[in-house]
């Protein structure tokens, strides 16, 4: 059975863990928002790629419609030529009127086809303009992503070994701390952006929130008889002697 740690030893263990985790936090700060920025750019690029593909497909569909309408117009012109040629062989007014009616219908078909071709061309031009804008945006985002990735990879390369070592130390340090204290430590760390859960008493104040600590409370902290939290911010307080042990190690 493991030996029960004294309050002083528990405080020392918590302080040591905080020092390790703070160094890991410093590395994360060095990386800054880069990982999130890289992810956001990758998501934007995926969206732009989909938009480019959709616009290209849309342009192909409208160009296909234009081709069909042009072909329909040519077929109507061919029929008009055919009906004009048949006029030389009509035998009566009824046949002549019927041919003229067919010719008029084909002329209307040509007008309709030309109208549809123009409408499709307007859509093609509009989609091509949007496509150009989307491609430009995609190219810019690709350039931004490449720069961000290079920057992030350099930081990771420079800090990966140190971070890996620190995380192993953090895992090892956590094993010496009882679950109840660990849960409290993690909860406090999660409550503050700087991740500081264990603060030293500095100049009669909490090293986390900088509020004054009454002399009697400072005395109790120095006696290491119980674990004391700052009444203002809730951080676990340790006296300078605990920090001194860490600094000399």
Coordinates of C-alpha atoms in Angstrom, one line a residue:
X1 CA 0.0 0.0 0.0
X2 CA 1.4 3.4 -1.0
X3 CA 2.4 5.7 1.8
X4 CA 0.0 8.6 2.6
X5 CA 1.5 11.9 1.5
X6 CA 1.7 14.7 4.0
X7 CA 0.0 18.0 3.1
X8 CA 3.3 19.6 2.3
X9 CA 4.1 16.7 -0.1
X10 CA 0.6 17.0 -1.7
X11 CA 1.1 20.7 -2.2
X12 CA 4.6 20.1 -3.6
X13 CA 3.2 17.5 -6.0
X14 CA 0.5 19.9 -7.2
X15 CA 2.9 22.7 -7.6
X16 CA 5.3 20.5 -9.6
X17 CA 2.4 19.3 -11.9
X18 CA 1.4 22.9 -12.4
X19 CA 4.9 23.9 -13.4
X20 CA 5.0 21.1 -16.0
X21 CA 1.5 21.8 -17.4
X22 CA 2.3 25.6 -17.6
X23 CA 5.3 24.8 -19.8
X24 CA 3.0 22.7 -22.0
X25 CA 0.6 25.7 -22.1
X26 CA 3.4 27.9 -23.2
X27 CA 4.0 25.7 -26.2
X28 CA 0.3 25.8 -27.0
X29 CA 0.5 29.6 -26.8
X30 CA 3.5 29.5 -29.2
X31 CA 1.4 27.6 -31.7
X32 CA -1.4 30.1 -31.0
X33 CA -4.4 29.9 -33.2
X34 CA -2.5 28.2 -36.0
X35 CA -4.0 24.7 -35.7
X36 CA -7.5 26.2 -35.7
X37 CA -6.6 28.6 -38.6
X38 CA -5.3 25.6 -40.6
X39 CA -8.5 23.6 -40.0
X40 CA -10.7 26.6 -40.9
X41 CA -8.7 27.2 -44.1
X42 CA -9.0 23.5 -45.0
X43 CA -12.8 23.6 -44.4
X44 CA -13.1 26.8 -46.5
X45 CA -11.1 25.2 -49.3
X46 CA -13.3 22.1 -49.3
X47 CA -16.3 24.4 -49.6
X48 CA -14.7 26.4 -52.4
X49 CA -13.7 23.2 -54.3
X50 CA -17.3 22.0 -54.1
X51 CA -18.5 25.4 -55.3
X52 CA -16.0 25.3 -58.3
X53 CA -17.1 21.8 -59.2
X54 CA -20.8 22.8 -59.0
X55 CA -20.3 25.9 -61.1
X56 CA -18.3 23.9 -63.7
X57 CA -21.1 21.3 -63.9
X58 CA -23.7 24.1 -64.2
X59 CA -21.8 25.7 -67.0
X60 CA -21.5 22.4 -68.8
X61 CA -25.3 21.9 -68.5
X62 CA -26.1 25.3 -69.9
X63 CA -23.6 24.9 -72.8
X64 CA -25.3 21.5 -73.5
X65 CA -28.6 23.3 -73.6
X66 CA -27.2 25.9 -76.0
X67 CA -25.9 23.2 -78.3
X68 CA -29.3 21.5 -78.3
X69 CA -31.2 24.7 -79.0
X70 CA -28.7 25.6 -81.8
X71 CA -29.2 22.2 -83.3
X72 CA -33.0 22.5 -83.1
X73 CA -32.7 25.9 -84.9
X74 CA -30.6 24.4 -87.7
X75 CA -33.1 21.5 -88.0
X76 CA -35.9 24.1 -88.3
X77 CA -33.9 26.0 -91.0
X78 CA -33.5 22.7 -92.9
X79 CA -37.2 22.0 -92.8
X80 CA -37.9 25.6 -94.1
X81 CA -35.6 24.9 -97.0
X82 CA -37.4 21.6 -97.6
X83 CA -40.8 23.2 -97.5
X84 CA -39.7 26.1 -99.8
X85 CA -38.5 23.5 -102.3
X86 CA -41.9 21.7 -102.1
X87 CA -43.8 24.9 -103.0
X88 CA -42.8 24.4 -106.7
X89 CA -44.8 21.1 -106.7
X90 CA -48.0 22.2 -104.9
X91 CA -51.2 21.3 -106.8
X92 CA -53.6 23.5 -105.0
X93 CA -54.1 26.3 -102.5
X94 CA -54.7 23.9 -99.7
X95 CA -51.3 22.3 -100.1
X96 CA -49.7 25.7 -100.4
X97 CA -51.4 27.0 -97.2
X98 CA -50.3 23.9 -95.4
X99 CA -46.6 24.4 -96.4
X100 CA -46.8 28.0 -95.5
X101 CA -48.2 27.1 -92.1
X102 CA -45.3 24.6 -91.5
X103 CA -42.8 27.2 -92.6
X104 CA -44.3 29.7 -90.2
X105 CA -44.2 27.1 -87.4
X106 CA -40.5 26.4 -88.1
X107 CA -39.7 30.2 -88.1
X108 CA -41.3 30.4 -84.7
X109 CA -39.2 27.4 -83.6
X110 CA -36.1 29.2 -84.8
X111 CA -37.0 32.3 -82.8
X112 CA -37.7 30.2 -79.7
X113 CA -34.4 28.4 -80.1
X114 CA -32.5 31.7 -80.5
X115 CA -34.2 33.1 -77.4
X116 CA -33.3 30.0 -75.4
X117 CA -29.7 30.1 -76.7
X118 CA -29.4 33.7 -75.6
X119 CA -30.9 32.9 -72.1
X120 CA -28.5 30.0 -71.8
X121 CA -25.6 32.2 -72.9
X122 CA -26.5 34.8 -70.2
X123 CA -26.4 32.0 -67.6
X124 CA -23.1 30.7 -68.9
X125 CA -21.5 34.2 -68.7
X126 CA -22.9 34.7 -65.2
X127 CA -21.7 31.3 -64.0
X128 CA -18.3 31.8 -65.6
X129 CA -17.9 35.1 -63.7
X130 CA -18.8 33.4 -60.4
X131 CA -16.4 30.5 -61.3
X132 CA -13.6 33.0 -61.9
X133 CA -14.3 34.6 -58.5
X134 CA -14.4 31.2 -56.8
X135 CA -11.2 30.0 -58.4
X136 CA -9.4 33.3 -57.4
X137 CA -10.6 32.8 -53.8
X138 CA -9.6 29.2 -53.9
X139 CA -6.1 30.1 -55.1
X140 CA -5.7 32.7 -52.4
X141 CA -6.9 30.3 -49.7
X142 CA -4.5 27.6 -51.0
X143 CA -1.6 30.1 -50.7
X144 CA -2.7 31.1 -47.2
X145 CA -3.0 27.5 -46.1
X146 CA 0.4 26.6 -47.4
X147 CA 2.0 29.5 -45.5
X148 CA 0.1 28.5 -42.3
X149 CA 1.0 24.9 -42.6
X150 CA 4.7 25.7 -43.1
X151 CA 4.6 28.0 -40.0
X152 CA 2.8 25.4 -37.9
X153 CA 5.1 22.5 -39.0
X154 CA 8.1 24.6 -38.1
X155 CA 6.7 25.2 -34.6
X156 CA 5.8 21.6 -34.2
X157 CA 9.2 20.5 -35.3
X158 CA 10.9 22.8 -32.9
X159 CA 8.6 21.9 -29.9
X160 CA 7.4 18.4 -30.5
X161 CA 10.2 16.7 -28.7
X162 CA 9.9 19.0 -25.7
X163 CA 6.1 18.8 -25.6
X164 CA 6.2 15.0 -25.8
X165 CA 8.7 14.9 -22.9
X166 CA 6.6 17.3 -20.8
X167 CA 3.4 15.3 -21.4
X168 CA 5.1 12.2 -20.1
X169 CA 6.3 14.0 -17.1
X170 CA 2.8 15.4 -16.5
X171 CA 1.3 11.9 -16.7
X172 CA 3.9 10.6 -14.3
X173 CA 3.3 13.5 -11.9
X174 CA -0.5 13.0 -11.9
X175 CA -0.1 9.4 -10.7
X176 CA 1.3 10.6 -7.4
X177 CA -1.7 12.8 -6.7
X178 CA -5.0 11.5 -5.3
X179 CA -8.1 11.6 -7.5
X180 CA -9.9 14.2 -5.4
X181 CA -7.1 16.7 -5.7
X182 CA -6.6 16.0 -9.4
X183 CA -10.3 16.6 -10.1
X184 CA -10.1 19.9 -8.3
X185 CA -6.9 20.8 -10.0
X186 CA -8.3 20.1 -13.5
X187 CA -11.5 22.0 -12.7
X188 CA -9.6 25.1 -11.7
X189 CA -7.3 24.9 -14.6
X190 CA -10.2 24.7 -17.0
X191 CA -11.8 27.8 -15.4
X192 CA -8.9 30.1 -16.4
X193 CA -7.4 30.9 -19.8
X194 CA -3.9 30.7 -18.4
X195 CA -4.5 27.3 -16.9
X196 CA -3.2 28.3 -13.5
X197 CA -4.6 26.2 -10.7
X198 CA -1.8 26.4 -8.2
X199 CA -0.6 29.9 -7.3
X200 CA 2.2 31.0 -5.0
X201 CA 1.8 33.7 -2.4
X202 CA 3.6 36.7 -3.8
X203 CA 4.0 40.0 -1.9
X204 CA 1.2 39.0 0.4
X205 CA -1.1 38.4 -2.6
X206 CA -2.5 35.5 -4.6
X207 CA -0.2 34.9 -7.6
X208 CA -3.2 34.1 -9.7
X209 CA -5.7 36.9 -9.1
X210 CA -3.4 39.3 -7.2
X211 CA -5.9 39.9 -4.4
X212 CA -4.4 40.5 -0.9
X213 CA -4.3 37.5 1.5
X214 CA -4.8 38.1 5.2
X215 CA -1.7 37.5 7.4
X216 CA -3.5 34.8 9.3
X217 CA -4.3 32.9 6.1
X218 CA -0.7 33.3 5.0
X219 CA 0.5 31.8 8.3
X220 CA -1.8 28.8 7.8
X221 CA -0.5 28.3 4.2
X222 CA 3.1 28.3 5.5
X223 CA 2.2 25.7 8.2
X224 CA 1.2 23.2 5.5
X225 CA -1.5 21.7 7.8
X226 CA -4.3 21.9 5.2
X227 CA -4.8 22.8 1.6
X228 CA -6.1 26.3 1.2
X229 CA -7.7 27.9 -1.8
X230 CA -7.8 31.6 -2.6
X231 CA -11.1 33.0 -1.4
X232 CA -11.3 35.3 -4.4
X233 CA -10.4 33.0 -7.4
X234 CA -10.4 29.5 -5.9
X235 CA -6.8 28.7 -6.9
X236 CA -4.8 26.4 -4.6
X237 CA -2.3 28.5 -2.7
X238 CA 1.3 27.5 -1.8
X239 CA 3.9 29.5 0.1
X240 CA 7.2 30.5 -1.5
X241 CA 9.1 27.7 0.2
X242 CA 7.2 25.1 -2.0
X243 CA 8.1 27.1 -5.1
X244 CA 11.7 27.4 -3.9
X245 CA 12.1 23.6 -3.7
X246 CA 11.0 23.4 -7.4
X247 CA 13.3 26.1 -8.5
X248 CA 16.3 24.6 -6.8
X249 CA 15.6 21.1 -8.2

